[in-house]
Amino acid sequence: MAKGIRDKVAILGMGCSKFGERWDMNAEDLMVEAYVEALSDAGIETKQIDAAWLGTGIEEQHVGKSAVPLAVALRLPFIPVTRVENFCASGTEAFRGAVYAVASGAADIALALGVEKLKDTGYGGLPQRGRGTVNNMTWPNLSAPGSFAQLAAAYRAKHGASPEDLKRAMAHVSVKSHDNGSRNPKAHLRNRIDIDTVLKAPMIAEPLGLYDCCGVSDGSACAIVTTPEIARSLGKTDLITVKALQLAVSNGSEAQHNSWDGSHFATTRIAAKRAYAEAGIEKPRDEVSLVEVHDCFSITELVTMEDLYLSPEGGAIRDILDGFYDADGQLPCQIDGGLKCFGHPIGASGLRMIYEMYLQMLGRAGERQRQETPRIGMTHNLGGFPHQNVCSISIVGRYEG
Amino acid sequence: MTFGILSYGAYVPRLRLQRKVIADANSWFNAALKGLGKGERAMANWDEDPVTMAVEAARDALVGHDRDGVTAVTLASTTFPFLDRLNAGVVTGALNLDESTASNDISGTQRAGTTALLQALNSRGQTLVAAAEKRDSNAASPLEMQTGDGAAALLIGEGEPVAKLLASATRSADFVDHFRTIDSGTDYGWEERWIRDAGYMTIVPPAIKAALDKAGLTPADINHFVMPAVLPKLANAMAKKAGIPEAAVRDNLSAVCGDTGAAHALVMLVHALEQAKAGERILVVGFGQGVDVMLFEVTPANEKKTGRLGVSGHLARRREETNYNKFLAFNDVVEIERGMRSEADKLTALSAMWRNRGAVTSFTGGKCEKCGTLQYPISRICVNPNCGAVDTQKPEPFADKTGRINSYTADRLTYSPDPPACYGMIQFEEGGRWMMDFTDVDEKDLEVGRNMRMMFRVKDIDNQRGFRRYFWKAAPVAAGGN
């Protein structure tokens, strides 16, 4: 296996816009909001950036194709800019591009920015969109909740979990994220809710009710990365470096081969193993101190706890109900509110997760700051459907070099 | 080897709209509808049309028969979804029949079904005759109460027939009891008493007599008298006038299905064949701008059990529908607010449809010749993670395989003409799976492991261009066969 990029790249600065229904903002305005914060945090000027990556998922709703919108919005000085798209994992893809550029030595300082402006569709939920000329002829008109809801059916069948127990654990996931979101001033949803509200909410896609689904938000997040050496030369002392960055992409075996049982993410398990190896983590449940996962739906977060080898297989319901992943639990998950409450502006989400890790590790997370400063943080950014998806995992941590 | 009817099948949609709810909704306007408000009519699901119903009836007729023998497909209907695109060609594709199969549409009259059958009986080769109908009707019209949606299919050819044609007769007459044009959309009819006396009772009896004379039989030799007619007791009056025993008059299925138009004579014939004993004689009358009369004798081969559902089996595969508004919405009689999500463009790239006809229309996948893995759709590189061989797949039909639900949901967010949209991963035990739409299913019946049958259905309706595309969907396996 390749040696990987552990500790080769440091985060120089980060920024994140407020997420939510930003009726007064274009995508370009949101980009600038995140960028200005990141640039100020990095303590550099625009002309010091060598290359940039833009991550967006549903560009037809806002900026359109290509990297030009980022270059124009930020007035980047004719540098190489690339637009990447990989479903809801587009943000981590932008980060990967920038990190790899620095790790390779092709760039000294690189920028990754994710953005999405989803609230211009005229209706709630994600935009309705085509799946491609050929897929449209055979695929169901599947929505995001409708595809992820199926995890629950398969999970119940595999583990013999009762619908009630599973639904209660899923409800706990959402209640926890609302609690966390209430302490985050940039979060889209900041209200606390109780279990009953979740259980009695209108059904969206069986068994996912309204509160099992994340917010659809406008927002942007941004990272500026460089090498640890350059970061130090720029005066930075507390460095957060990238320990691992892995991506696993479905090759059709889940969708077409009967080896997959539908109750978990094949990609997540593969990406997690690779990421732990790259970061040198042997016992993730004990060694990871903070996790941000792609909780687009409560059931996604539940099964992902197992796919990341944090909970034993079939054991997520118990861990969740025991409060293991609560903000004051052993391994907080979505301490910033997650996709559920911080919000899910598709292209920004992966970078937003890393932003939270960065703040927590530097002790800058305000009211929601974890008491014991986290040392190893993991983000899990998923795109697509359970039966066909892309899974990005990043591990960041304090630089000990 | 003898020529005749080799097998038969039928299809009746699962939904049965209760006529009482139609009468309750409309008798404020036309009090006479109250009298018709009994029993139920077969109601096509939103994703069914004459083409899909014909495919199901044909599959039912082909149970246990080698499809390679079929040399022609004739489809009869007055409600074809396409005016200029061979509807029988869609059926031929869905049945995955050889490209050398001749296919043609017969239309223009309520006796299109019997005409198609008669032509097949008078031709050579093996013809699959299917007739299907889904008539539009105005709200509060008697036709809305009297008609039903359905289909029948018969395989005609050389072999061991279940029934032989003894004689036939036909008459043409431009007797316009009703008409329908593109502009009118629905039927415009004349007075029933005139239709009965000057139409049926005048035009049909000489044809019946001619057929009986040719066969050297008398009216008393008829055991089953098949004559669709929505006018009450008309078949009985006809039998009496012709001298056919009253006990021979077949139930026109009005109470349980309704009149399936151009398909109805064949639906009733199939129903008669399901019950007829060897040696019995069936007289079939198809009326419409003239008449077709066919006289059959049932053979001992008819006793063989085939596993078809037929008319009886499909009538038993039934779900009561009491929501008249749903019927009106399915048939675009009322325009309901479908929401912005319904506005997504449903454009079909016809070039891509043709290129993918195997996967989309015939539901054909692939079998890897190297590792044996079945997969859908066929692809250049084998999906088996331990194989990955290139260009080793041979076409493998999936349409008649039973699948199993691996995961499912009932989705209330996404657009569906009949929410919630039920769909999920269907897994075939020998290999292969696909995320696909379910149909004819109630949310409460969804469970992992449930056996599902593939059914050819309308996938999307492209209102912008008047096109519709078809694909296969998974429906719960019906009790009792198929």
PDB file of N, CA and C in Angstrom, chain A residues 121-128 133-134 136-143 145-147 149-150 153-154 156-157 203-207 251-262 387, chain B residues 340-341 344 348-349 352-353 356 360 373 376-377 383-385 406-415 423-425 427-429 431-437 443 448 459-460 469 471:
ATOM      1  N   THR A 121     -35.374  26.377  -5.259  1.00  0.00           N
ATOM      2  CA  THR A 121     -36.139  25.414  -6.060  1.00  0.00           C
ATOM      3  C   THR A 121     -37.636  25.709  -6.032  1.00  0.00           C
ATOM      4  N   GLY A 122     -38.091  26.361  -4.970  1.00  0.00           N
ATOM      5  CA  GLY A 122     -39.522  26.627  -4.868  1.00  0.00           C
ATOM      6  C   GLY A 122     -40.272  25.596  -4.049  1.00  0.00           C
ATOM      7  N   TYR A 123     -39.540  24.586  -3.552  1.00  0.00           N
ATOM      8  CA  TYR A 123     -40.202  23.587  -2.710  1.00  0.00           C
ATOM      9  C   TYR A 123     -39.207  23.022  -1.712  1.00  0.00           C
ATOM     10  N   GLY A 124     -39.715  22.317  -0.718  1.00  0.00           N
ATOM     11  CA  GLY A 124     -38.870  21.749   0.330  1.00  0.00           C
ATOM     12  C   GLY A 124     -38.149  20.505  -0.147  1.00  0.00           C
ATOM     13  N   GLY A 125     -37.116  20.125   0.570  1.00  0.00           N
ATOM     14  CA  GLY A 125     -36.383  18.913   0.212  1.00  0.00           C
ATOM     15  C   GLY A 125     -35.376  19.199  -0.892  1.00  0.00           C
ATOM     16  N   LEU A 126     -34.604  18.180  -1.231  1.00  0.00           N
ATOM     17  CA  LEU A 126     -33.603  18.342  -2.279  1.00  0.00           C
ATOM     18  C   LEU A 126     -34.277  18.525  -3.632  1.00  0.00           C
ATOM     19  N   PRO A 127     -33.581  19.203  -4.549  1.00  0.00           N
ATOM     20  CA  PRO A 127     -34.160  19.361  -5.887  1.00  0.00           C
ATOM     21  C   PRO A 127     -34.393  18.009  -6.561  1.00  0.00           C
ATOM     22  N   GLN A 128     -35.499  17.927  -7.270  1.00  0.00           N
ATOM     23  CA  GLN A 128     -35.793  16.774  -8.117  1.00  0.00           C
ATOM     24  C   GLN A 128     -34.878  16.867  -9.329  1.00  0.00           C
ATOM     25  N   THR A 133     -29.717   9.831 -18.916  1.00  0.00           N
ATOM     26  CA  THR A 133     -30.628   9.378 -19.973  1.00  0.00           C
ATOM     27  C   THR A 133     -30.997   7.903 -19.855  1.00  0.00           C
ATOM     28  N   VAL A 134     -30.020   7.058 -19.590  1.00  0.00           N
ATOM     29  CA  VAL A 134     -30.296   5.624 -19.559  1.00  0.00           C
ATOM     30  C   VAL A 134     -30.884   5.217 -18.199  1.00  0.00           C
ATOM     31  N   ASN A 136     -32.651   6.915 -16.226  1.00  0.00           N
ATOM     32  CA  ASN A 136     -34.034   7.380 -16.110  1.00  0.00           C
ATOM     33  C   ASN A 136     -35.042   6.355 -16.633  1.00  0.00           C
ATOM     34  N   MET A 137     -34.587   5.469 -17.493  1.00  0.00           N
ATOM     35  CA  MET A 137     -35.510   4.503 -18.081  1.00  0.00           C
ATOM     36  C   MET A 137     -35.795   3.323 -17.160  1.00  0.00           C
ATOM     37  N   THR A 138     -34.930   3.102 -16.161  1.00  0.00           N
ATOM     38  CA  THR A 138     -35.133   1.916 -15.315  1.00  0.00           C
ATOM     39  C   THR A 138     -35.170   2.214 -13.820  1.00  0.00           C
ATOM     40  N   TRP A 139     -34.541   3.292 -13.406  1.00  0.00           N
ATOM     41  CA  TRP A 139     -34.502   3.563 -11.964  1.00  0.00           C
ATOM     42  C   TRP A 139     -35.864   4.051 -11.471  1.00  0.00           C
ATOM     43  N   PRO A 140     -36.190   3.724 -10.239  1.00  0.00           N
ATOM     44  CA  PRO A 140     -37.357   4.379  -9.641  1.00  0.00           C
ATOM     45  C   PRO A 140     -37.062   5.870  -9.519  1.00  0.00           C
ATOM     46  N   ASN A 141     -38.109   6.633  -9.367  1.00  0.00           N
ATOM     47  CA  ASN A 141     -37.931   8.067  -9.157  1.00  0.00           C
ATOM     48  C   ASN A 141     -37.546   8.258  -7.692  1.00  0.00           C
ATOM     49  N   LEU A 142     -36.413   7.657  -7.331  1.00  0.00           N
ATOM     50  CA  LEU A 142     -36.104   7.553  -5.909  1.00  0.00           C
ATOM     51  C   LEU A 142     -35.612   8.883  -5.326  1.00  0.00           C
ATOM     52  N   SER A 143     -36.129   9.216  -4.172  1.00  0.00           N
ATOM     53  CA  SER A 143     -35.679  10.409  -3.458  1.00  0.00           C
ATOM     54  C   SER A 143     -34.562   9.984  -2.515  1.00  0.00           C
ATOM     55  N   PRO A 145     -34.480  10.431   0.876  1.00  0.00           N
ATOM     56  CA  PRO A 145     -35.034   9.674   2.007  1.00  0.00           C
ATOM     57  C   PRO A 145     -35.506   8.281   1.598  1.00  0.00           C
ATOM     58  N   GLY A 146     -36.078   8.178   0.400  1.00  0.00           N
ATOM     59  CA  GLY A 146     -36.578   6.873  -0.047  1.00  0.00           C
ATOM     60  C   GLY A 146     -35.484   5.852  -0.243  1.00  0.00           C
ATOM     61  N   SER A 147     -34.305   6.304  -0.663  1.00  0.00           N
ATOM     62  CA  SER A 147     -33.234   5.331  -0.852  1.00  0.00           C
ATOM     63  C   SER A 147     -32.577   4.967   0.481  1.00  0.00           C
ATOM     64  N   ALA A 149     -33.948   5.190   3.459  1.00  0.00           N
ATOM     65  CA  ALA A 149     -34.918   4.508   4.331  1.00  0.00           C
ATOM     66  C   ALA A 149     -34.776   2.994   4.225  1.00  0.00           C
ATOM     67  N   GLN A 150     -34.341   2.536   3.053  1.00  0.00           N
ATOM     68  CA  GLN A 150     -34.264   1.090   2.835  1.00  0.00           C
ATOM     69  C   GLN A 150     -33.222   0.408   3.711  1.00  0.00           C
ATOM     70  N   ALA A 153     -35.078  -1.183   6.603  1.00  0.00           N
ATOM     71  CA  ALA A 153     -35.738  -2.466   6.326  1.00  0.00           C
ATOM     72  C   ALA A 153     -34.717  -3.599   6.341  1.00  0.00           C
ATOM     73  N   ALA A 154     -33.592  -3.376   5.678  1.00  0.00           N
ATOM     74  CA  ALA A 154     -32.580  -4.434   5.586  1.00  0.00           C
ATOM     75  C   ALA A 154     -31.893  -4.651   6.939  1.00  0.00           C
ATOM     76  N   ARG A 156     -33.194  -4.160   9.945  1.00  0.00           N
ATOM     77  CA  ARG A 156     -34.128  -4.906  10.814  1.00  0.00           C
ATOM     78  C   ARG A 156     -34.101  -6.383  10.461  1.00  0.00           C
ATOM     79  N   ALA A 157     -34.136  -6.663   9.144  1.00  0.00           N
ATOM     80  CA  ALA A 157     -34.169  -8.062   8.709  1.00  0.00           C
ATOM     81  C   ALA A 157     -32.888  -8.796   9.101  1.00  0.00           C
ATOM     82  N   MET A 203     -44.679  11.036   8.180  1.00  0.00           N
ATOM     83  CA  MET A 203     -43.796  10.099   7.496  1.00  0.00           C
ATOM     84  C   MET A 203     -43.347  10.704   6.157  1.00  0.00           C
ATOM     85  N   ILE A 204     -42.058  10.602   5.888  1.00  0.00           N
ATOM     86  CA  ILE A 204     -41.537  11.063   4.596  1.00  0.00           C
ATOM     87  C   ILE A 204     -41.320   9.851   3.677  1.00  0.00           C
ATOM     88  N   ALA A 205     -40.520   8.930   4.148  1.00  0.00           N
ATOM     89  CA  ALA A 205     -40.321   7.666   3.419  1.00  0.00           C
ATOM     90  C   ALA A 205     -40.140   6.605   4.485  1.00  0.00           C
ATOM     91  N   GLU A 206     -41.061   5.714   4.562  1.00  0.00           N
ATOM     92  CA  GLU A 206     -41.127   4.724   5.633  1.00  0.00           C
ATOM     93  C   GLU A 206     -39.758   4.054   5.833  1.00  0.00           C
ATOM     94  N   PRO A 207     -39.169   4.031   7.063  1.00  0.00           N
ATOM     95  CA  PRO A 207     -39.708   4.534   8.325  1.00  0.00           C
ATOM     96  C   PRO A 207     -39.157   5.919   8.712  1.00  0.00           C
ATOM     97  N   ASN A 251     -18.677   0.090  -7.182  1.00  0.00           N
ATOM     98  CA  ASN A 251     -18.414  -0.328  -8.571  1.00  0.00           C
ATOM     99  C   ASN A 251     -19.583  -1.123  -9.130  1.00  0.00           C
ATOM    100  N   GLY A 252     -20.750  -0.980  -8.507  1.00  0.00           N
ATOM    101  CA  GLY A 252     -21.925  -1.685  -9.008  1.00  0.00           C
ATOM    102  C   GLY A 252     -22.173  -3.003  -8.310  1.00  0.00           C
ATOM    103  N   SER A 253     -21.264  -3.419  -7.450  1.00  0.00           N
ATOM    104  CA  SER A 253     -21.478  -4.739  -6.838  1.00  0.00           C
ATOM    105  C   SER A 253     -22.647  -4.707  -5.847  1.00  0.00           C
ATOM    106  N   GLU A 254     -22.835  -3.583  -5.140  1.00  0.00           N
ATOM    107  CA  GLU A 254     -24.001  -3.534  -4.240  1.00  0.00           C
ATOM    108  C   GLU A 254     -25.297  -3.509  -5.040  1.00  0.00           C
ATOM    109  N   ALA A 255     -25.294  -2.752  -6.144  1.00  0.00           N
ATOM    110  CA  ALA A 255     -26.514  -2.590  -6.929  1.00  0.00           C
ATOM    111  C   ALA A 255     -26.836  -3.805  -7.774  1.00  0.00           C
ATOM    112  N   GLN A 256     -25.816  -4.618  -8.093  1.00  0.00           N
ATOM    113  CA  GLN A 256     -26.038  -5.678  -9.067  1.00  0.00           C
ATOM    114  C   GLN A 256     -25.608  -7.075  -8.631  1.00  0.00           C
ATOM    115  N   HIS A 257     -24.925  -7.170  -7.514  1.00  0.00           N
ATOM    116  CA  HIS A 257     -24.423  -8.487  -7.101  1.00  0.00           C
ATOM    117  C   HIS A 257     -24.984  -8.808  -5.727  1.00  0.00           C
ATOM    118  N   ASN A 258     -25.389 -10.033  -5.535  1.00  0.00           N
ATOM    119  CA  ASN A 258     -26.124 -10.362  -4.315  1.00  0.00           C
ATOM    120  C   ASN A 258     -25.252 -10.518  -3.073  1.00  0.00           C
ATOM    121  N   SER A 259     -23.990 -10.128  -3.169  1.00  0.00           N
ATOM    122  CA  SER A 259     -23.119 -10.261  -2.005  1.00  0.00           C
ATOM    123  C   SER A 259     -23.386  -9.178  -0.953  1.00  0.00           C
ATOM    124  N   TRP A 260     -24.135  -8.147  -1.305  1.00  0.00           N
ATOM    125  CA  TRP A 260     -24.403  -7.058  -0.354  1.00  0.00           C
ATOM    126  C   TRP A 260     -25.821  -7.211   0.192  1.00  0.00           C
ATOM    127  N   ASP A 261     -25.977  -7.065   1.525  1.00  0.00           N
ATOM    128  CA  ASP A 261     -27.291  -7.341   2.114  1.00  0.00           C
ATOM    129  C   ASP A 261     -28.171  -6.107   2.301  1.00  0.00           C
ATOM    130  N   GLY A 262     -27.658  -4.940   1.939  1.00  0.00           N
ATOM    131  CA  GLY A 262     -28.507  -3.744   1.995  1.00  0.00           C
ATOM    132  C   GLY A 262     -28.569  -3.061   3.348  1.00  0.00           C
ATOM    133  N   HIS A 387     -27.088   1.872  -2.121  1.00  0.00           N
ATOM    134  CA  HIS A 387     -26.717   0.797  -3.051  1.00  0.00           C
ATOM    135  C   HIS A 387     -25.727   1.258  -4.119  1.00  0.00           C
TER     136      HIS A 387
ATOM    137  N   MET B 340     -44.793  20.693  -7.728  1.00  0.00           N
ATOM    138  CA  MET B 340     -43.639  21.048  -8.560  1.00  0.00           C
ATOM    139  C   MET B 340     -42.742  19.857  -8.873  1.00  0.00           C
ATOM    140  N   ARG B 341     -42.722  18.884  -7.968  1.00  0.00           N
ATOM    141  CA  ARG B 341     -41.850  17.728  -8.226  1.00  0.00           C
ATOM    142  C   ARG B 341     -42.297  16.930  -9.452  1.00  0.00           C
ATOM    143  N   ALA B 344     -40.625  17.554 -13.328  1.00  0.00           N
ATOM    144  CA  ALA B 344     -39.344  17.068 -13.864  1.00  0.00           C
ATOM    145  C   ALA B 344     -39.542  16.524 -15.276  1.00  0.00           C
ATOM    146  N   THR B 348     -37.700  10.990 -23.106  1.00  0.00           N
ATOM    147  CA  THR B 348     -37.008   9.742 -23.397  1.00  0.00           C
ATOM    148  C   THR B 348     -36.164   9.929 -24.654  1.00  0.00           C
ATOM    149  N   ALA B 349     -34.895   9.619 -24.545  1.00  0.00           N
ATOM    150  CA  ALA B 349     -34.036   9.645 -25.744  1.00  0.00           C
ATOM    151  C   ALA B 349     -34.356   8.380 -26.524  1.00  0.00           C
ATOM    152  N   ALA B 352     -31.518   6.097 -27.221  1.00  0.00           N
ATOM    153  CA  ALA B 352     -31.062   5.317 -26.060  1.00  0.00           C
ATOM    154  C   ALA B 352     -32.051   4.198 -25.752  1.00  0.00           C
ATOM    155  N   MET B 353     -33.342   4.479 -25.970  1.00  0.00           N
ATOM    156  CA  MET B 353     -34.360   3.460 -25.729  1.00  0.00           C
ATOM    157  C   MET B 353     -34.159   2.270 -26.670  1.00  0.00           C
ATOM    158  N   ASN B 356     -31.021   0.304 -25.728  1.00  0.00           N
ATOM    159  CA  ASN B 356     -31.162  -0.452 -24.480  1.00  0.00           C
ATOM    160  C   ASN B 356     -32.438  -1.284 -24.444  1.00  0.00           C
ATOM    161  N   VAL B 360     -34.408  -2.708 -21.192  1.00  0.00           N
ATOM    162  CA  VAL B 360     -35.564  -1.918 -20.778  1.00  0.00           C
ATOM    163  C   VAL B 360     -36.878  -2.597 -21.166  1.00  0.00           C
ATOM    164  N   THR B 373     -22.165 -16.038 -13.201  1.00  0.00           N
ATOM    165  CA  THR B 373     -22.958 -15.050 -12.465  1.00  0.00           C
ATOM    166  C   THR B 373     -24.019 -14.410 -13.354  1.00  0.00           C
ATOM    167  N   TYR B 376     -27.903  -8.017 -13.979  1.00  0.00           N
ATOM    168  CA  TYR B 376     -28.755  -7.112 -14.741  1.00  0.00           C
ATOM    169  C   TYR B 376     -28.224  -5.705 -14.555  1.00  0.00           C
ATOM    170  N   PRO B 377     -28.124  -4.914 -15.615  1.00  0.00           N
ATOM    171  CA  PRO B 377     -28.290  -5.322 -17.013  1.00  0.00           C
ATOM    172  C   PRO B 377     -27.023  -6.017 -17.520  1.00  0.00           C
ATOM    173  N   VAL B 383     -19.816  -8.384 -13.115  1.00  0.00           N
ATOM    174  CA  VAL B 383     -19.934  -7.667 -11.842  1.00  0.00           C
ATOM    175  C   VAL B 383     -19.396  -8.488 -10.663  1.00  0.00           C
ATOM    176  N   ASN B 384     -19.274  -9.779 -10.842  1.00  0.00           N
ATOM    177  CA  ASN B 384     -18.773 -10.629  -9.756  1.00  0.00           C
ATOM    178  C   ASN B 384     -17.388 -10.137  -9.332  1.00  0.00           C
ATOM    179  N   PRO B 385     -17.256  -9.712  -8.055  1.00  0.00           N
ATOM    180  CA  PRO B 385     -15.971  -9.156  -7.603  1.00  0.00           C
ATOM    181  C   PRO B 385     -14.799 -10.126  -7.784  1.00  0.00           C
ATOM    182  N   ASN B 406     -35.313  -7.197  -1.079  1.00  0.00           N
ATOM    183  CA  ASN B 406     -34.116  -7.131  -0.244  1.00  0.00           C
ATOM    184  C   ASN B 406     -34.188  -5.909   0.672  1.00  0.00           C
ATOM    185  N   SER B 407     -34.725  -4.818   0.166  1.00  0.00           N
ATOM    186  CA  SER B 407     -34.981  -3.623   0.959  1.00  0.00           C
ATOM    187  C   SER B 407     -36.096  -2.867   0.266  1.00  0.00           C
ATOM    188  N   TYR B 408     -36.782  -2.012   1.015  1.00  0.00           N
ATOM    189  CA  TYR B 408     -37.937  -1.327   0.436  1.00  0.00           C
ATOM    190  C   TYR B 408     -38.198  -0.034   1.183  1.00  0.00           C
ATOM    191  N   THR B 409     -39.021   0.793   0.591  1.00  0.00           N
ATOM    192  CA  THR B 409     -39.580   1.935   1.294  1.00  0.00           C
ATOM    193  C   THR B 409     -40.895   2.317   0.650  1.00  0.00           C
ATOM    194  N   ALA B 410     -41.633   3.140   1.354  1.00  0.00           N
ATOM    195  CA  ALA B 410     -42.848   3.765   0.807  1.00  0.00           C
ATOM    196  C   ALA B 410     -42.599   5.260   0.903  1.00  0.00           C
ATOM    197  N   ASP B 411     -42.340   5.872  -0.249  1.00  0.00           N
ATOM    198  CA  ASP B 411     -41.803   7.231  -0.305  1.00  0.00           C
ATOM    199  C   ASP B 411     -42.922   8.241  -0.563  1.00  0.00           C
ATOM    200  N   ARG B 412     -43.100   9.169   0.367  1.00  0.00           N
ATOM    201  CA  ARG B 412     -44.149  10.180   0.220  1.00  0.00           C
ATOM    202  C   ARG B 412     -43.604  11.512  -0.275  1.00  0.00           C
ATOM    203  N   LEU B 413     -42.293  11.578  -0.439  1.00  0.00           N
ATOM    204  CA  LEU B 413     -41.692  12.843  -0.887  1.00  0.00           C
ATOM    205  C   LEU B 413     -41.617  12.903  -2.407  1.00  0.00           C
ATOM    206  N   THR B 414     -41.138  11.842  -2.988  1.00  0.00           N
ATOM    207  CA  THR B 414     -40.918  11.865  -4.430  1.00  0.00           C
ATOM    208  C   THR B 414     -42.255  11.879  -5.164  1.00  0.00           C
ATOM    209  N   TYR B 415     -42.243  12.363  -6.415  1.00  0.00           N
ATOM    210  CA  TYR B 415     -43.497  12.406  -7.164  1.00  0.00           C
ATOM    211  C   TYR B 415     -43.901  11.025  -7.634  1.00  0.00           C
ATOM    212  N   TYR B 423     -40.856   1.294  -3.673  1.00  0.00           N
ATOM    213  CA  TYR B 423     -39.783   0.735  -4.491  1.00  0.00           C
ATOM    214  C   TYR B 423     -38.724   0.137  -3.592  1.00  0.00           C
ATOM    215  N   GLY B 424     -37.802  -0.568  -4.179  1.00  0.00           N
ATOM    216  CA  GLY B 424     -36.757  -1.175  -3.362  1.00  0.00           C
ATOM    217  C   GLY B 424     -35.859  -2.059  -4.197  1.00  0.00           C
ATOM    218  N   MET B 425     -34.973  -2.750  -3.495  1.00  0.00           N
ATOM    219  CA  MET B 425     -34.023  -3.637  -4.156  1.00  0.00           C
ATOM    220  C   MET B 425     -34.677  -5.005  -4.322  1.00  0.00           C
ATOM    221  N   GLN B 427     -34.070  -8.810  -5.522  1.00  0.00           N
ATOM    222  CA  GLN B 427     -32.958  -9.745  -5.692  1.00  0.00           C
ATOM    223  C   GLN B 427     -33.472 -11.047  -6.281  1.00  0.00           C
ATOM    224  N   PHE B 428     -32.778 -11.530  -7.305  1.00  0.00           N
ATOM    225  CA  PHE B 428     -33.144 -12.812  -7.909  1.00  0.00           C
ATOM    226  C   PHE B 428     -32.221 -13.880  -7.340  1.00  0.00           C
ATOM    227  N   GLU B 429     -32.815 -14.958  -6.907  1.00  0.00           N
ATOM    228  CA  GLU B 429     -32.055 -15.955  -6.150  1.00  0.00           C
ATOM    229  C   GLU B 429     -30.876 -16.513  -6.921  1.00  0.00           C
ATOM    230  N   GLY B 431     -29.133 -15.038  -8.967  1.00  0.00           N
ATOM    231  CA  GLY B 431     -28.173 -13.982  -9.260  1.00  0.00           C
ATOM    232  C   GLY B 431     -28.869 -12.833  -9.960  1.00  0.00           C
ATOM    233  N   GLY B 432     -28.366 -11.638  -9.733  1.00  0.00           N
ATOM    234  CA  GLY B 432     -28.949 -10.447 -10.343  1.00  0.00           C
ATOM    235  C   GLY B 432     -29.868  -9.738  -9.378  1.00  0.00           C
ATOM    236  N   ARG B 433     -29.877  -8.434  -9.480  1.00  0.00           N
ATOM    237  CA  ARG B 433     -30.750  -7.610  -8.641  1.00  0.00           C
ATOM    238  C   ARG B 433     -30.879  -6.243  -9.286  1.00  0.00           C
ATOM    239  N   TRP B 434     -31.893  -5.526  -8.896  1.00  0.00           N
ATOM    240  CA  TRP B 434     -32.051  -4.165  -9.413  1.00  0.00           C
ATOM    241  C   TRP B 434     -32.937  -3.366  -8.464  1.00  0.00           C
ATOM    242  N   MET B 435     -32.586  -2.097  -8.309  1.00  0.00           N
ATOM    243  CA  MET B 435     -33.431  -1.170  -7.559  1.00  0.00           C
ATOM    244  C   MET B 435     -34.569  -0.776  -8.482  1.00  0.00           C
ATOM    245  N   MET B 436     -35.793  -1.145  -8.108  1.00  0.00           N
ATOM    246  CA  MET B 436     -36.880  -0.899  -9.057  1.00  0.00           C
ATOM    247  C   MET B 436     -38.193  -0.528  -8.385  1.00  0.00           C
ATOM    248  N   ASP B 437     -39.079   0.030  -9.191  1.00  0.00           N
ATOM    249  CA  ASP B 437     -40.415   0.390  -8.715  1.00  0.00           C
ATOM    250  C   ASP B 437     -41.212  -0.859  -8.399  1.00  0.00           C
ATOM    251  N   GLU B 443     -48.738  -0.661   1.021  1.00  0.00           N
ATOM    252  CA  GLU B 443     -47.614  -0.402   1.907  1.00  0.00           C
ATOM    253  C   GLU B 443     -47.504  -1.444   3.009  1.00  0.00           C
ATOM    254  N   VAL B 448     -39.211  -7.522   3.833  1.00  0.00           N
ATOM    255  CA  VAL B 448     -37.995  -8.116   3.289  1.00  0.00           C
ATOM    256  C   VAL B 448     -38.243  -9.613   3.114  1.00  0.00           C
ATOM    257  N   LYS B 459     -43.647   3.284 -17.133  1.00  0.00           N
ATOM    258  CA  LYS B 459     -42.661   3.788 -16.179  1.00  0.00           C
ATOM    259  C   LYS B 459     -42.912   5.270 -15.923  1.00  0.00           C
ATOM    260  N   ASP B 460     -42.992   6.026 -16.992  1.00  0.00           N
ATOM    261  CA  ASP B 460     -43.210   7.466 -16.875  1.00  0.00           C
ATOM    262  C   ASP B 460     -44.116   7.936 -17.999  1.00  0.00           C
ATOM    263  N   ARG B 469     -43.098   5.911 -21.486  1.00  0.00           N
ATOM    264  CA  ARG B 469     -42.093   4.854 -21.591  1.00  0.00           C
ATOM    265  C   ARG B 469     -42.471   3.732 -20.649  1.00  0.00           C
ATOM    266  N   PHE B 471     -41.386   0.076 -18.527  1.00  0.00           N
ATOM    267  CA  PHE B 471     -40.331  -0.731 -17.916  1.00  0.00           C
ATOM    268  C   PHE B 471     -41.003  -1.757 -17.018  1.00  0.00           C
TER     269      PHE B 471
END
